[in-house]
Amino acid sequence: MARIVGSIMSTHVPAIANALERHDEADPYWKPFFDGYEAVHSWLDEVQPDVAVIFHNDHGMNFFLDKMPTFAVGCAPEYRHGDEGWGIPTVDPYPGHPDLSWHLVEVLVGDEFDITTCQEMLVDHAVTNPMKLLWPGGGVPIVPVTVNTVMFPYPSAKRCFALGEAIGRAISSYDVEPDLRVVIVGSGGLSHQLEGKRAGFINKSFDLRFVESLTDDPRWVTQFSGEDLVKETGSQGVELLMWLAARAALGGSVRRVTWNYHIPISNTAAGTLVLEPAA
Amino acid sequence: MARIVGSIMSTHVPAIANALERHDEADPYWKPFFDGYEAVHSWLDEVQPDVAVIFHNDHGMNFFLDKMPTFAVGCAPEYRHGDEGWGIPTVDPYPGHPDLSWHLVEVLVGDEFDITTCQEMLVDHAVTNPMKLLWPGGGVPIVPVTVNTVMFPYPSAKRCFALGEAIGRAISSYDVEPDLRVVIVGSGGLSHQLEGKRAGFINKSFDLRFVESLTDDPRWVTQFSGEDLVKETGSQGVELLMWLAARAALGGSVRRVTWNYHIPISNTAAGTLVLEPAA
Amino acid sequence: MGENTERHGIPGTIIFDGAEAKRGYGLNKMCFSFNEEANRNAFLADEDGYCRRYGLTDAQRDAIRGRDVLALLEHGGHPYYLAKFAGIFHLDVQDLGAMQTGLSKEEFKARLVEAGR
Amino acid sequence: MGENTERHGIPGTIIFDGAEAKRGYGLNKMCFSFNEEANRNAFLADEDGYCRRYGLTDAQRDAIRGRDVLALLEHGGHPYYLAKFAGIFHLDVQDLGAMQTGLSKEEFKARLVEAGR
Ligand SMILES: [Fe+3]
Ligand SMILES: [Fe+3]
């Protein structure tokens, strides 16, 4: 049976792509952020995943309001980085893992998740930036799982937790490649808000409490409604739902491998976290 | 609070559009089918619905395999009949009821249904034919609810029943227009199969048992898997899921207002059924 | 017995599951495009070029050329999308039923009437 | 206090719900089209014609003309789609943050640094 080696949670702010293009890793503004990925790289060297299941949210790239899914699963042979319209460098397509994708879709629909299945899917910085950060030299095939944080009503934190759990179980029952090593990626967050008079809002204490909870009490954040989460973390801080689903996929107890938090990157409280199943 | 006046289940075979265009209602081939709608028209005259919520399945019109939702809800101001490619007459757009649509989406996502929200939606014969059959002279605004029967995995009968129940509850909690009278339409079925060596398959006894169950024991069909349903009712007979959801929206006990069954219309066992909530 | 029937056990029926969806993607995408008249005309004007644009396999290309519905199904075609292809040639579901079952259209229709007794 | 704030109670924040999605559909559809370079150029070549094609309201048209992000939000614009519009003018999220909060870019950036202490 396939095995989940752990979950990596990472901010995906667009500006990261520009910083990487300029090789700004050692620049004082960027260093505290990029330094957080060294421990992630060591861990990845150790656990050697074969494929990444990436919880992410679309930012007006693959989905529009004509057909906005709550949960979508990519089943494509490859995922092309679309033109995002504001000039970050586009990257080569990522290979998919259609067999694992279809297995997830079958199990999830059987578990009463009403999945939108995507045999073609453009991805944006929410997929490409974590990929570049985690695998600067290459990468692994991916299975993108899209969670709606574009339009209310969002899926509740409770529902996202349940989705993560179900995906964790589904991966564990994938027996086509019994030795497959799967890493989960939760892309987004932490607190930030881009728009409105509250633009620039950040909530450090909530972020820290939330990240704490992922180890000790992962359902803690499911007490909050979508409105609560916008209020506490900012309009785009709700991307913490990706972290939550990525945590839930690990099941029971977890061990924190590494954690880095830095304010600000662009308008965002940037977080980098690795959790692995407790032995 | 809005009130559900009842549910109409109706076959939607494309050929109906051509028969109507040719005014073939009294033709011996068509008469036993069209006669079944007289009682429906009398009932509609009596109950005077203001809006129709239509469970239907898309036949390669609004959705393709690039983004195939399990459940979609139309939130559009109007629904245009697309060119279906094989020459049935297209009809004028149907007005939508966006306020009711959005209310349904909010309640359903809150109830952990992972809805795909559609602010634009083309409709095909699965919407237009029931509309023409039920309201030859006009019609009412509509809220289309699309259920995937294009691609496995289909939502289970159990899940479709739950969706119907949730939509029934959501309608009952719609208080913007407290006197709104809502009719549910279940579009599709009954047993038929268009493709493969088993093309022309029909299963009268299963159809009759199923229709019986809708009155007395509506969860009866939830014992069957998607594969079971294809086997028993044909590849397209699974459209009975629309009937099931439309029945579930009525909740508790129901009274059968009218029922007509005729084999064949085109390749299909044609059924027409009206149920209303028992007083 | 094909692999689909082995997977699902329904004789004479291909369940359109992930494997079929994968196999048939290009073919079905082409047929979906026939919802637009301009595309139907483009196909008729240059079948080869049109099929190439959607990356059909040789087997799918042959089945399109032969208007061979059973072969199209075997190579991942979906009945709803294939219906758009058949529509170009004004074939209705009973023509298709007859073609697939090896009956004449009259025999096919008679069989349907029989199913109602 | 706008009606959205009345509905959701979050100061300085418009929750993009059904009402906003309805109000902003044409505007957002236009901005979504800016994912393609040809469309960005078409907009720059003929702003009026481009806006008309997407059925913008007068208020939306004025807000586009004035590059007025707060007004665009008020009229149903979604931040993710509006970012495509802002991108045409090479505005980054910190330019936008400053514009919306009435600060200079340096002040806006300083406020973010402050939030980390
Ligand atoms: Fe983001
Ligand atoms: Fe149908």
PDB file of N, CA, C and O and ligand atoms in Angstrom, chain A residues 12-14 57 59 125-126 149 187-189 192 194 236 239, chain D residues 80, ligand 1:
ATOM      1  N   HIS A  12       2.573  30.570  -0.609  1.00  0.00           N
ATOM      2  CA  HIS A  12       2.809  30.528  -2.059  1.00  0.00           C
ATOM      3  C   HIS A  12       2.836  31.917  -2.712  1.00  0.00           C
ATOM      4  O   HIS A  12       2.707  32.021  -3.940  1.00  0.00           O
ATOM      5  N   VAL A  13       3.015  32.972  -1.916  1.00  0.00           N
ATOM      6  CA  VAL A  13       2.936  34.360  -2.452  1.00  0.00           C
ATOM      7  C   VAL A  13       3.621  34.507  -3.816  1.00  0.00           C
ATOM      8  O   VAL A  13       4.765  34.097  -3.969  1.00  0.00           O
ATOM      9  N   PRO A  14       2.946  35.159  -4.761  1.00  0.00           N
ATOM     10  CA  PRO A  14       3.499  35.338  -6.102  1.00  0.00           C
ATOM     11  C   PRO A  14       4.921  35.891  -6.120  1.00  0.00           C
ATOM     12  O   PRO A  14       5.765  35.425  -6.893  1.00  0.00           O
ATOM     13  N   ASN A  57      -5.522  26.432  -3.600  1.00  0.00           N
ATOM     14  CA  ASN A  57      -6.696  27.170  -4.061  1.00  0.00           C
ATOM     15  C   ASN A  57      -6.336  27.879  -5.351  1.00  0.00           C
ATOM     16  O   ASN A  57      -5.205  28.346  -5.527  1.00  0.00           O
ATOM     17  N   HIS A  59      -6.506  30.875  -8.100  1.00  0.00           N
ATOM     18  CA  HIS A  59      -6.614  32.346  -8.017  1.00  0.00           C
ATOM     19  C   HIS A  59      -7.070  32.913  -9.355  1.00  0.00           C
ATOM     20  O   HIS A  59      -6.437  33.813  -9.905  1.00  0.00           O
ATOM     21  N   HIS A 125       0.384  30.106  -9.305  1.00  0.00           N
ATOM     22  CA  HIS A 125       1.470  30.175  -8.331  1.00  0.00           C
ATOM     23  C   HIS A 125       1.214  29.344  -7.075  1.00  0.00           C
ATOM     24  O   HIS A 125       2.160  29.024  -6.354  1.00  0.00           O
ATOM     25  N   ALA A 126      -0.047  29.001  -6.826  1.00  0.00           N
ATOM     26  CA  ALA A 126      -0.349  28.190  -5.644  1.00  0.00           C
ATOM     27  C   ALA A 126       0.201  26.771  -5.791  1.00  0.00           C
ATOM     28  O   ALA A 126       0.390  26.066  -4.794  1.00  0.00           O
ATOM     29  N   THR A 149     -11.626  28.802  -2.206  1.00  0.00           N
ATOM     30  CA  THR A 149     -11.595  29.948  -1.294  1.00  0.00           C
ATOM     31  C   THR A 149     -11.744  31.225  -2.120  1.00  0.00           C
ATOM     32  O   THR A 149     -11.259  32.289  -1.743  1.00  0.00           O
ATOM     33  N   SER A 187      -0.792  24.279   0.435  1.00  0.00           N
ATOM     34  CA  SER A 187      -0.244  25.503  -0.149  1.00  0.00           C
ATOM     35  C   SER A 187      -1.097  26.715   0.209  1.00  0.00           C
ATOM     36  O   SER A 187      -2.289  26.743  -0.074  1.00  0.00           O
ATOM     37  N   GLY A 188      -0.459  27.741   0.801  1.00  0.00           N
ATOM     38  CA  GLY A 188      -1.196  28.974   1.074  1.00  0.00           C
ATOM     39  C   GLY A 188      -0.868  29.566   2.421  1.00  0.00           C
ATOM     40  O   GLY A 188       0.087  29.155   3.071  1.00  0.00           O
ATOM     41  N   GLY A 189      -1.664  30.557   2.825  1.00  0.00           N
ATOM     42  CA  GLY A 189      -1.540  31.186   4.124  1.00  0.00           C
ATOM     43  C   GLY A 189      -0.173  31.820   4.329  1.00  0.00           C
ATOM     44  O   GLY A 189       0.606  31.939   3.412  1.00  0.00           O
ATOM     45  N   HIS A 192      -3.255  36.894   5.856  1.00  0.00           N
ATOM     46  CA  HIS A 192      -3.043  38.048   4.981  1.00  0.00           C
ATOM     47  C   HIS A 192      -4.353  38.475   4.344  1.00  0.00           C
ATOM     48  O   HIS A 192      -5.297  37.694   4.261  1.00  0.00           O
ATOM     49  N   LEU A 194      -5.408  41.009   0.960  1.00  0.00           N
ATOM     50  CA  LEU A 194      -4.912  41.845  -0.137  1.00  0.00           C
ATOM     51  C   LEU A 194      -5.800  43.044  -0.398  1.00  0.00           C
ATOM     52  O   LEU A 194      -5.323  44.084  -0.848  1.00  0.00           O
ATOM     53  N   GLN A 236      -7.518  36.347   2.604  1.00  0.00           N
ATOM     54  CA  GLN A 236      -6.759  35.253   1.989  1.00  0.00           C
ATOM     55  C   GLN A 236      -6.094  34.357   3.037  1.00  0.00           C
ATOM     56  O   GLN A 236      -5.568  33.295   2.698  1.00  0.00           O
ATOM     57  N   GLU A 239      -6.691  30.563   3.433  1.00  0.00           N
ATOM     58  CA  GLU A 239      -5.910  29.500   2.793  1.00  0.00           C
ATOM     59  C   GLU A 239      -5.367  28.510   3.821  1.00  0.00           C
ATOM     60  O   GLU A 239      -4.883  27.441   3.455  1.00  0.00           O
TER      61      GLU A 239
ATOM     62  N   TYR D  80      -9.006  38.421  -6.780  1.00  0.00           N
ATOM     63  CA  TYR D  80      -8.168  37.583  -7.655  1.00  0.00           C
ATOM     64  C   TYR D  80      -8.297  38.013  -9.115  1.00  0.00           C
ATOM     65  O   TYR D  80      -7.326  37.978  -9.863  1.00  0.00           O
TER      66      TYR D  80
HETATM   67 FE    FE E   1      -2.952  32.766  -2.383  1.00  0.00          FE
END
